[in-house]
CSV table of C-alpha atoms and ligand atoms in Angstrom, one decimal:
chain,number,residue,atom,x,y,z
A,1,VAL,CA,3.2,-51.6,-5.2
A,2,SER,CA,0.7,-50.2,-3.0
A,3,ARG,CA,-0.9,-46.6,-4.6
A,4,PRO,CA,0.5,-43.8,-2.8
A,5,THR,CA,-1.3,-41.2,-0.7
A,6,LEU,CA,-0.5,-37.7,-0.7
A,7,TYR,CA,-1.3,-35.9,3.0
A,8,ILE,CA,-2.2,-32.2,1.9
A,9,GLY,CA,-3.4,-29.1,3.9
A,10,ASP,CA,-6.7,-27.7,3.3
A,11,LYS,CA,-7.3,-27.1,-0.5
A,12,ARG,CA,-8.1,-23.1,0.1
A,13,TYR,CA,-5.5,-22.5,1.9
A,14,SER,CA,-1.9,-24.9,1.4
A,15,SER,CA,-0.1,-23.4,-1.2
A,16,TRP,CA,2.5,-25.8,-0.4
A,17,SER,CA,0.3,-29.0,-1.1
A,18,MET,CA,-1.3,-27.7,-3.9
A,19,ARG,CA,2.4,-28.0,-6.1
A,20,PRO,CA,3.4,-31.7,-5.8
A,21,TRP,CA,-0.3,-32.3,-6.2
A,22,LEU,CA,-0.5,-30.4,-9.4
A,23,ALA,CA,3.1,-32.4,-10.4
A,24,LEU,CA,1.5,-36.0,-9.3
A,25,LYS,CA,-1.8,-35.4,-11.8
A,26,HIS,CA,0.2,-33.9,-14.6
A,27,ALA,CA,2.7,-37.5,-14.2
A,28,GLY,CA,-0.7,-39.7,-14.2
A,29,ILE,CA,0.3,-41.1,-11.2
A,30,ASP,CA,-2.7,-43.3,-9.6
A,31,PHE,CA,-3.0,-41.7,-5.9
A,32,GLU,CA,-4.8,-41.1,-2.7
A,33,GLU,CA,-5.0,-38.3,-1.0
A,34,VAL,CA,-6.2,-37.0,2.4
A,35,VAL,CA,-7.0,-33.5,3.9
A,36,VAL,CA,-5.8,-32.4,7.4
A,37,PRO,CA,-7.3,-29.5,8.1
A,38,LEU,CA,-4.4,-26.9,9.2
A,39,ASP,CA,-4.5,-25.1,12.3
A,40,THR,CA,-6.9,-27.9,13.8
A,41,PRO,CA,-6.4,-30.1,17.2
A,42,GLU,CA,-7.0,-33.1,14.4
A,43,PHE,CA,-4.0,-31.5,12.5
A,44,VAL,CA,-1.5,-31.8,15.7
A,45,GLN,CA,-2.7,-35.1,16.4
A,46,ARG,CA,-1.8,-36.6,13.6
A,47,ILE,CA,0.9,-34.7,11.6
A,48,GLY,CA,3.5,-37.0,13.7
A,49,GLY,CA,2.7,-40.0,12.2
A,50,ILE,CA,2.4,-38.5,8.2
A,51,SER,CA,5.4,-36.4,8.5
A,52,PRO,CA,9.0,-36.0,10.2
A,53,THR,CA,9.1,-31.9,9.6
A,54,ARG,CA,5.3,-32.0,10.7
A,55,THR,CA,4.7,-30.8,7.6
A,56,VAL,CA,2.5,-30.6,5.3
A,57,PRO,CA,2.3,-32.3,2.1
A,58,ALA,CA,4.3,-35.3,2.7
A,59,LEU,CA,3.5,-38.7,0.4
A,60,HIS,CA,3.6,-42.1,1.7
A,61,LEU,CA,4.5,-45.0,-0.1
A,62,ASP,CA,5.4,-48.6,0.5
A,63,GLY,CA,7.1,-47.6,4.1
A,64,LEU,CA,8.7,-44.5,2.0
A,65,VAL,CA,7.7,-41.1,3.5
A,66,VAL,CA,8.8,-38.4,1.4
A,67,TRP,CA,8.0,-35.1,3.1
A,68,ASP,CA,8.5,-31.3,1.4
A,69,SER,CA,6.5,-30.0,-1.8
A,70,LEU,CA,10.1,-30.2,-4.2
A,71,ALA,CA,11.1,-33.4,-3.2
A,72,ILE,CA,8.0,-34.5,-3.9
A,73,SER,CA,7.5,-33.2,-6.9
A,74,GLU,CA,11.3,-34.2,-7.9
A,75,TRP,CA,9.9,-37.9,-6.9
A,76,ALA,CA,6.8,-37.4,-9.8
A,77,ALA,CA,9.7,-35.9,-12.0
A,78,GLU,CA,11.0,-39.4,-11.7
A,79,GLN,CA,8.2,-41.2,-12.9
A,80,ALA,CA,7.2,-39.1,-15.6
A,81,PRO,CA,10.2,-37.2,-16.3
A,82,LEU,CA,8.7,-34.9,-18.6
A,83,LEU,CA,7.7,-32.9,-15.4
A,84,TRP,CA,10.8,-31.1,-16.7
A,85,PRO,CA,12.2,-29.3,-20.0
A,86,ALA,CA,13.8,-32.2,-21.9
A,87,ASP,CA,16.8,-29.8,-23.0
A,88,PRO,CA,19.4,-29.9,-20.1
A,89,GLY,CA,19.9,-26.4,-20.2
A,90,LEU,CA,16.4,-25.4,-20.0
A,91,ARG,CA,15.9,-28.3,-17.2
A,92,ALA,CA,18.4,-26.3,-15.2
A,93,THR,CA,16.7,-23.0,-15.6
A,94,ALA,CA,13.0,-24.6,-14.7
A,95,ARG,CA,14.4,-26.4,-11.2
A,96,ALA,CA,16.2,-22.8,-10.5
A,97,MET,CA,12.4,-21.2,-11.4
A,98,ALA,CA,10.7,-24.1,-8.8
A,99,ALA,CA,14.0,-23.5,-6.4
A,100,THR,CA,13.5,-19.7,-6.5
A,101,MET,CA,9.5,-19.8,-5.7
A,102,HIS,CA,10.6,-22.4,-3.0
A,103,SER,CA,12.6,-20.6,-1.0
A,104,GLY,CA,11.6,-17.0,-1.6
A,105,PHE,CA,9.2,-14.2,-1.8
A,106,SER,CA,8.8,-14.6,2.0
A,107,ALA,CA,7.0,-10.4,2.2
A,108,LEU,CA,4.6,-11.3,-0.6
A,109,ARG,CA,3.8,-14.9,1.0
A,110,ARG,CA,3.4,-13.3,4.3
A,111,GLU,CA,1.4,-10.4,3.2
A,112,ALA,CA,-1.5,-12.2,0.6
A,113,PRO,CA,-1.2,-15.8,1.7
A,114,MET,CA,-3.1,-18.1,-0.2
A,115,ASN,CA,-6.8,-18.2,-0.2
A,116,LEU,CA,-8.9,-19.9,-3.0
A,117,GLY,CA,-12.0,-18.7,-1.4
A,118,ARG,CA,-11.4,-14.9,-2.1
A,119,ARG,CA,-11.2,-13.2,-5.1
A,120,ASP,CA,-9.8,-10.2,-6.6
A,121,LYS,CA,-10.0,-8.1,-3.1
A,122,PRO,CA,-7.9,-5.8,-3.0
A,123,LYS,CA,-5.1,-5.1,-0.7
A,124,PRO,CA,-2.3,-2.6,-0.1
A,125,LEU,CA,1.3,-4.4,0.0
A,126,SER,CA,4.3,-2.9,1.4
A,127,GLU,CA,7.0,-2.2,-0.3
A,128,ALA,CA,8.6,-5.1,0.1
A,129,ALA,CA,5.5,-7.6,-1.3
A,130,LEU,CA,5.7,-4.7,-4.2
A,131,LYS,CA,9.3,-5.6,-4.8
A,132,ASP,CA,9.0,-9.6,-4.7
A,133,VAL,CA,5.5,-9.2,-7.3
A,134,ALA,CA,8.4,-7.0,-9.6
A,135,ARG,CA,10.9,-9.5,-9.0
A,136,ILE,CA,8.8,-12.2,-10.5
A,137,GLU,CA,7.6,-10.7,-13.2
A,138,ALA,CA,10.8,-10.2,-14.1
A,139,LEU,CA,11.8,-13.8,-13.9
A,140,TRP,CA,8.7,-15.0,-15.7
A,141,ARG,CA,9.9,-12.2,-18.4
A,142,ASP,CA,13.5,-13.3,-18.6
A,143,TYR,CA,12.8,-16.9,-18.3
A,144,ARG,CA,9.9,-17.8,-20.7
A,145,THR,CA,11.0,-20.2,-23.7
A,146,GLY,CA,9.3,-21.5,-26.7
A,147,ASP,CA,5.9,-20.6,-28.3
A,148,GLY,CA,3.6,-23.3,-25.7
A,149,PRO,CA,1.5,-21.4,-22.9
A,150,PHE,CA,3.3,-22.1,-19.9
A,151,LEU,CA,7.1,-21.2,-18.6
A,152,PHE,CA,9.4,-23.4,-20.6
A,153,SER,CA,6.4,-24.0,-23.3
A,154,ALA,CA,5.1,-27.3,-22.0
A,155,TRP,CA,3.9,-27.3,-18.8
A,156,SER,CA,6.8,-28.6,-16.4
A,157,ILE,CA,7.4,-28.3,-12.5
A,158,ALA,CA,8.0,-24.5,-12.8
A,159,ASP,CA,4.9,-24.3,-13.6
A,160,ALA,CA,2.9,-25.9,-10.5
A,161,PHE,CA,5.6,-23.9,-8.4
A,162,TRP,CA,4.6,-20.4,-9.9
A,163,THR,CA,0.7,-21.3,-9.6
A,164,PRO,CA,0.1,-20.6,-6.0
A,165,VAL,CA,1.3,-16.8,-6.7
A,166,ALA,CA,-0.9,-17.0,-9.7
A,167,THR,CA,-4.1,-17.8,-7.2
A,168,ARG,CA,-2.6,-15.0,-4.8
A,169,ILE,CA,-2.5,-12.4,-8.0
A,170,ARG,CA,-5.9,-13.0,-8.4
A,171,SER,CA,-7.1,-13.1,-4.9
A,172,TYR,CA,-5.0,-9.3,-3.9
A,173,ALA,CA,-5.9,-8.2,-7.3
A,174,ILE,CA,-2.2,-7.5,-7.8
A,175,PRO,CA,-1.3,-5.3,-10.4
A,176,VAL,CA,0.9,-6.9,-13.1
A,177,GLY,CA,2.0,-6.1,-16.8
A,178,ALA,CA,0.1,-7.3,-20.0
A,179,ALA,CA,2.7,-10.6,-20.3
A,180,ALA,CA,2.3,-11.4,-16.9
A,181,GLN,CA,-1.2,-11.2,-16.4
A,182,ALA,CA,-1.5,-13.4,-19.0
A,183,TYR,CA,0.9,-16.6,-17.6
A,184,VAL,CA,-1.4,-15.8,-14.2
A,185,ASP,CA,-5.0,-16.7,-16.7
A,186,VAL,CA,-3.0,-20.0,-18.7
A,187,LEU,CA,-2.1,-21.3,-15.2
A,188,LEU,CA,-5.5,-20.8,-13.6
A,189,ARG,CA,-7.5,-22.0,-16.6
A,190,GLU,CA,-5.2,-25.0,-16.5
A,191,PRO,CA,-7.8,-28.2,-15.9
A,192,HIS,CA,-6.2,-30.0,-13.3
A,193,PHE,CA,-5.9,-26.4,-11.3
A,194,GLN,CA,-9.3,-26.0,-11.8
A,195,ASP,CA,-9.8,-29.8,-9.8
A,196,TRP,CA,-7.8,-28.5,-7.4
A,197,LEU,CA,-10.0,-25.1,-7.2
A,198,ASP,CA,-13.1,-26.8,-7.4
A,199,GLY,CA,-12.1,-29.2,-4.4
A,200,ALA,CA,-11.4,-25.3,-2.3
A,201,LEU,CA,-14.7,-24.1,-3.3
A,202,ALA,CA,-15.9,-27.3,-1.8
A,203,GLU,CA,-14.4,-26.6,1.7
A,204,THR,CA,-16.7,-24.7,4.2
A,205,ARG,CA,-15.1,-25.3,7.3
A,206,PRO,CA,-14.1,-21.4,8.4
A,207,HIS,CA,-10.1,-20.7,8.9
A,208,PRO,CA,-9.0,-18.7,12.3
A,209,LEU,CA,-6.2,-17.3,10.6
A,210,ARG,CA,-6.7,-16.8,6.8
A,211,ASP,CA,-10.8,-15.9,6.5
A,212,GLU,CA,-10.0,-12.1,6.7
A,213,THR,CA,-12.1,-10.3,5.0
B,1,GSH,N1,9.3,-26.6,2.6
B,1,GSH,C1,7.8,-27.4,3.2
B,1,GSH,C2,6.6,-26.0,4.1
B,1,GSH,C3,5.5,-27.0,4.1
B,1,GSH,C4,4.7,-26.5,5.0
B,1,GSH,O1,4.9,-25.6,6.0
B,1,GSH,N2,3.9,-26.3,5.2
B,1,GSH,C5,2.4,-25.7,6.4
B,1,GSH,C6,1.3,-25.9,5.3
B,1,GSH,S1,1.2,-25.4,3.4
B,1,GSH,C7,2.5,-26.7,7.4
B,1,GSH,O2,1.8,-28.0,7.2
B,1,GSH,N3,2.1,-26.4,8.6
B,1,GSH,C8,2.3,-27.1,9.8
B,1,GSH,C9,2.2,-26.5,10.7
B,1,GSH,O3,3.5,-25.3,10.6
B,1,GSH,O4,2.2,-26.5,12.1
B,1,GSH,C10,7.1,-28.1,2.1
B,1,GSH,O5,7.6,-27.2,0.6
B,1,GSH,O6,6.7,-29.0,1.7
């Protein structure tokens, strides 16, 4: 079995790429990462050979291509089952939490795109985006389980899916309650995220669409 390759976008901007990258790291899987810069001629030229959906992330292993951040995370969980909670009920809830993030909160995502080069700079958000934030806070409050720092006590793929949201809260100085802020801080202090952030801050390419001040 050869080493898997994870194709990702810029670490500063590609929130979809971050989630399975974190899952693979937490699984202890040895993989190669290849950054394909978003919104460039290089991306357009290479993406057809990388993913049938022409999006990153995509994982290549031994002739198999797995696209979509959740599908790649599930592949990682098959190698390392503890990426989900061991209890079947909690596991179902954790999957629901990840899937909810995967397919929802479009107003917040549109108005506050991930940009790891931006920190503590407020931006006025629409009512729809603020509603997204309130729903996220309620989910975090109502489904937090156990004594550990993460949503289901130990780190799980659900936390991977919320980590880009945590970065948006910090980047755009979005006000949240004390419990939500504490969870945000836990996600942003997590060592594998810190490694991703170091990589993001080392990227210097100006981005045509995202570098608003
Ligand atoms: N649902 C997909 C979404 C992936 C996605 O939209 N990726 C963006 C970058 S973060 C992309 O590749 N955009 C390139 C394009 O649309 O041309 C997933 O979870 O992987």
